[in-house]
Amino acid sequence: GNSVTQMEGPVTLSEEAFLTINCTYTATGYPSLFWYVQYPGEGLQLLLKATKADDKGSNKGFEATYRKETTSFHLEKGSVQVSDSAVYFCALKEYNFNKFYFGSGTKLNVKP
Amino acid sequence: DVKVTQSSRYLVKRTGEKVFLECVQDMDHENMFWYRQDPGLGLRLIYFSYDVKMKEKGDIPEGYSVSREKKERFSLILESASTNQTSMYLCASNDGRQPQHFGDGTRLSIL
């Protein structure tokens, strides 16, 4: 079956540090992959997406590359800010079905 | 921009009550979803709907029902609320192959 596995948090970093949040997936076919962000007290917002192998999604300084050979979609940012403190969710959507699978979320704390 | 609106941000109800959570989207999306979010468990799909009056069970439908009488509105119903249904509830919508768009969530407490 389909599933998404994320690194457990919380992840605590100092401002301007490099961020990596690992995400691996199991899926049949060719899923689309997403990163969502949830700020305190809010719903999930789409951060970036990739729809096929080797695609790189990017937004607000965050990047993730769809790696089919390693079934991974790791989230990276070169220099985090305090305002990036949030919970990050990796997700996949099956190719021909409108069903989404979410990881358990990784909480990021960025300290000044 | 897509707007998904959930009627309440916070709700407190008593055990045994019938509870309605409402969700409205303004982008004419065919598909709407209800999830619950619990610490360490991520998002779990309760029900989804791909058309008016059509619904499908998700992974954890027990104790819940849904209603979709109009395309823009998708209601989640707790038939007889129990304390283990205390959670954050998230509504989402999308169209075909597009990402889901989420509302801000309803934090429901059952006392």
Short mmCIF file of C-alpha atoms in Angstrom, two decimals:
data_model
loop_
_atom_site.label_atom_id
_atom_site.label_comp_id
_atom_site.label_asym_id
_atom_site.label_seq_id
_atom_site.Cartn_x
_atom_site.Cartn_y
_atom_site.Cartn_z
CA GLY A 1 0.00 0.00 0.00
CA ASN A 2 0.90 3.67 -0.07
CA SER A 3 2.57 5.38 2.86
CA VAL A 4 4.78 8.31 3.81
CA THR A 5 7.45 8.26 6.50
CA GLN A 6 8.95 11.43 7.94
CA MET A 7 11.73 11.97 10.42
CA GLU A 8 10.45 12.46 13.92
CA GLY A 9 10.71 15.81 15.55
CA PRO A 10 10.97 18.18 17.05
CA VAL A 11 13.88 19.62 15.12
CA THR A 12 15.48 22.58 16.87
CA LEU A 13 17.81 24.87 14.94
CA SER A 14 19.38 28.28 15.37
CA GLU A 15 18.47 31.05 12.94
CA GLU A 16 20.41 30.85 9.65
CA ALA A 17 21.16 27.14 10.08
CA PHE A 18 20.68 24.63 7.24
CA LEU A 19 17.51 22.56 7.37
CA THR A 20 16.83 19.05 6.15
CA ILE A 21 13.64 17.15 6.92
CA ASN A 22 13.69 13.62 5.55
CA CYS A 23 10.72 12.08 3.80
CA THR A 24 10.48 8.68 2.14
CA TYR A 25 7.48 7.09 0.53
CA THR A 26 6.03 3.81 -0.63
CA ALA A 27 3.70 3.94 -3.59
CA THR A 28 2.50 2.04 -6.60
CA GLY A 29 2.79 3.79 -9.91
CA TYR A 30 3.89 7.40 -10.18
CA PRO A 31 2.58 9.54 -7.36
CA SER A 32 2.75 13.30 -7.00
CA LEU A 33 4.61 14.52 -3.91
CA PHE A 34 3.95 17.54 -1.70
CA TRP A 35 5.20 19.41 1.30
CA TYR A 36 2.65 21.24 3.42
CA VAL A 37 3.33 23.62 6.31
CA GLN A 38 1.10 24.23 9.33
CA TYR A 39 1.68 27.35 11.41
CA PRO A 40 0.37 27.39 14.98
CA GLY A 41 -3.42 27.52 15.13
CA GLU A 42 -3.86 27.24 11.38
CA GLY A 43 -4.67 24.65 8.74
CA LEU A 44 -2.18 23.18 6.27
CA GLN A 45 -0.80 25.31 3.46
CA LEU A 46 0.81 23.90 0.34
CA LEU A 47 4.53 24.73 0.41
CA LEU A 48 5.77 23.00 -2.74
CA LYS A 49 5.08 20.08 -5.03
CA ALA A 50 6.66 17.77 -7.62
CA THR A 51 4.73 15.62 -10.04
CA LYS A 52 7.38 13.40 -11.66
CA ALA A 53 10.81 11.94 -11.07
CA ASP A 54 13.70 14.46 -10.86
CA ASP A 55 11.30 17.41 -10.57
CA LYS A 56 12.40 20.00 -8.03
CA GLY A 57 9.71 21.90 -6.17
CA SER A 58 10.66 25.22 -4.58
CA ASN A 59 9.00 28.05 -2.68
CA LYS A 60 10.05 30.66 -0.09
CA GLY A 61 13.62 29.33 -0.09
CA PHE A 62 12.54 25.73 0.52
CA GLU A 63 13.37 23.00 -2.00
CA ALA A 64 12.67 19.30 -2.45
CA THR A 65 13.63 16.94 -5.28
CA TYR A 66 11.55 13.92 -6.31
CA ARG A 67 14.00 11.00 -6.18
CA LYS A 68 12.40 7.89 -7.59
CA GLU A 69 15.50 5.72 -7.17
CA THR A 70 15.56 6.34 -3.41
CA THR A 71 11.78 6.98 -3.06
CA SER A 72 12.55 10.20 -1.22
CA PHE A 73 11.42 13.83 -1.18
CA HIS A 74 13.57 15.54 1.43
CA LEU A 75 12.82 19.16 2.33
CA GLU A 76 15.77 21.58 2.52
CA LYS A 77 16.37 25.24 3.23
CA GLY A 78 19.74 26.93 3.25
CA SER A 79 19.08 29.44 6.03
CA VAL A 80 16.07 29.13 8.33
CA GLN A 81 14.34 32.01 10.08
CA VAL A 82 12.37 32.16 13.31
CA SER A 83 9.24 32.62 11.19
CA ASP A 84 9.80 29.14 9.67
CA SER A 85 8.86 27.55 13.00
CA ALA A 86 5.93 25.30 12.14
CA VAL A 87 4.94 21.68 11.53
CA TYR A 88 5.89 20.29 8.12
CA PHE A 89 3.99 17.45 6.46
CA CYS A 90 5.13 15.34 3.54
CA ALA A 91 2.34 13.89 1.41
CA LEU A 92 1.74 11.87 -1.71
CA LYS A 93 -1.17 11.60 -4.10
CA GLU A 94 -1.77 8.47 -6.08
CA TYR A 95 -1.41 8.91 -9.82
CA ASN A 96 -4.88 7.95 -10.94
CA PHE A 97 -6.81 8.32 -7.74
CA ASN A 98 -7.67 11.39 -5.73
CA LYS A 99 -6.45 10.03 -2.44
CA PHE A 100 -3.71 11.63 -0.37
CA TYR A 101 -1.38 10.06 2.17
CA PHE A 102 0.28 12.21 4.81
CA GLY A 103 3.31 11.70 7.00
CA SER A 104 2.98 12.23 10.73
CA GLY A 105 4.50 15.72 10.57
CA THR A 106 7.81 17.17 11.78
CA LYS A 107 7.82 20.12 14.15
CA LEU A 108 10.53 22.69 13.48
CA ASN A 109 11.61 25.16 16.17
CA VAL A 110 13.96 27.93 15.09
CA LYS A 111 15.62 29.92 17.86
CA PRO A 112 16.98 33.45 17.45
CA ASP B 1 -7.09 32.17 -4.25
CA VAL B 2 -8.97 29.13 -3.00
CA LYS B 3 -10.83 29.70 0.23
CA VAL B 4 -11.93 26.83 2.43
CA THR B 5 -13.89 28.05 5.42
CA GLN B 6 -14.70 26.01 8.50
CA SER B 7 -17.53 27.40 10.55
CA SER B 8 -15.88 27.25 13.98
CA ARG B 9 -12.27 27.49 15.13
CA TYR B 10 -13.06 26.12 18.60
CA LEU B 11 -16.01 24.07 19.77
CA VAL B 12 -16.85 22.50 23.13
CA LYS B 13 -19.59 19.87 23.33
CA ARG B 14 -20.80 17.26 25.78
CA THR B 15 -20.71 13.47 25.52
CA GLY B 16 -23.73 12.12 23.66
CA GLU B 17 -24.50 15.34 21.79
CA LYS B 18 -24.97 15.38 18.03
CA VAL B 19 -22.28 17.67 16.61
CA PHE B 20 -22.15 19.32 13.19
CA LEU B 21 -18.94 20.67 11.66
CA GLU B 22 -19.43 22.74 8.54
CA CYS B 23 -17.07 23.41 5.66
CA VAL B 24 -17.55 25.65 2.63
CA GLN B 25 -15.25 26.12 -0.38
CA ASP B 26 -15.53 28.86 -2.97
CA MET B 27 -13.71 27.36 -5.98
CA ASP B 28 -16.35 25.00 -7.35
CA HIS B 29 -14.17 21.99 -6.45
CA GLU B 30 -15.66 18.57 -7.05
CA ASN B 31 -13.85 16.86 -4.19
CA MET B 32 -14.05 17.57 -0.48
CA PHE B 33 -12.44 15.78 2.45
CA TRP B 34 -12.62 15.56 6.24
CA TYR B 35 -9.54 14.63 8.28
CA ARG B 36 -8.77 14.50 11.94
CA GLN B 37 -5.33 15.44 13.21
CA ASP B 38 -3.90 13.98 16.40
CA PRO B 39 -0.38 14.33 17.81
CA GLY B 40 1.96 11.66 16.48
CA LEU B 41 -0.66 10.29 14.09
CA GLY B 42 -0.63 12.97 11.40
CA LEU B 43 -3.78 13.35 9.33
CA ARG B 44 -6.28 10.53 9.06
CA LEU B 45 -9.03 10.56 6.46
CA ILE B 46 -12.55 10.24 7.85
CA TYR B 47 -14.72 10.68 4.73
CA PHE B 48 -14.49 12.24 1.32
CA SER B 49 -16.95 13.26 -1.35
CA TYR B 50 -16.38 13.46 -5.09
CA ASP B 51 -19.74 14.93 -6.04
CA VAL B 52 -22.98 16.22 -4.57
CA LYS B 53 -24.69 13.51 -2.52
CA MET B 54 -21.76 11.14 -3.13
CA LYS B 55 -19.50 10.03 -0.28
CA GLU B 56 -16.83 7.46 0.42
CA LYS B 57 -15.50 6.18 3.72
CA GLY B 58 -11.95 6.99 4.55
CA ASP B 59 -9.70 5.19 7.00
CA ILE B 60 -11.57 5.99 10.24
CA PRO B 61 -15.28 6.54 9.49
CA GLU B 62 -16.67 4.91 12.65
CA GLY B 63 -18.76 7.29 14.73
CA TYR B 64 -19.01 9.85 11.92
CA SER B 65 -21.29 10.59 9.01
CA VAL B 66 -21.23 13.28 6.32
CA SER B 67 -23.60 15.27 4.18
CA ARG B 68 -23.07 16.99 0.84
CA GLU B 69 -26.29 18.54 -0.36
CA LYS B 70 -24.60 21.35 -2.29
CA LYS B 71 -21.31 21.32 -4.16
CA GLU B 72 -19.70 24.00 -2.01
CA ARG B 73 -20.64 22.59 1.40
CA PHE B 74 -19.48 19.42 3.15
CA SER B 75 -20.67 18.69 6.69
CA LEU B 76 -19.19 16.26 9.19
CA ILE B 77 -21.60 14.85 11.77
CA LEU B 78 -20.72 13.19 15.05
CA GLU B 79 -23.86 11.20 15.72
CA SER B 80 -23.24 10.81 19.47
CA ALA B 81 -20.06 12.56 20.53
CA SER B 82 -17.58 10.71 22.71
CA THR B 83 -14.45 11.91 24.49
CA ASN B 84 -12.18 10.00 22.06
CA GLN B 85 -13.44 12.29 19.30
CA THR B 86 -11.72 15.26 20.90
CA SER B 87 -9.37 16.35 18.14
CA MET B 88 -8.48 18.89 15.48
CA TYR B 89 -10.71 18.48 12.41
CA LEU B 90 -9.52 19.68 9.02
CA CYS B 91 -11.56 20.12 5.88
CA ALA B 92 -9.95 20.17 2.42
CA SER B 93 -11.00 20.43 -1.20
CA ASN B 94 -9.44 19.94 -4.60
CA ASP B 95 -10.19 19.53 -8.26
CA GLY B 96 -8.89 16.44 -10.06
CA ARG B 97 -5.12 16.25 -10.03
CA GLN B 98 -4.49 19.42 -8.04
CA PRO B 99 -3.18 19.65 -4.45
CA GLN B 100 -5.65 19.84 -1.62
CA HIS B 101 -6.51 23.21 -0.08
CA PHE B 102 -7.22 23.21 3.63
CA GLY B 103 -9.35 25.22 6.01
CA ASP B 104 -7.97 26.55 9.29
CA GLY B 105 -9.34 23.65 11.27
CA THR B 106 -11.85 23.20 14.10
CA ARG B 107 -10.48 22.24 17.49
CA LEU B 108 -13.25 20.16 19.04
CA SER B 109 -13.36 19.23 22.71
CA ILE B 110 -15.86 16.68 23.99
CA LEU B 111 -16.42 16.85 27.75
#
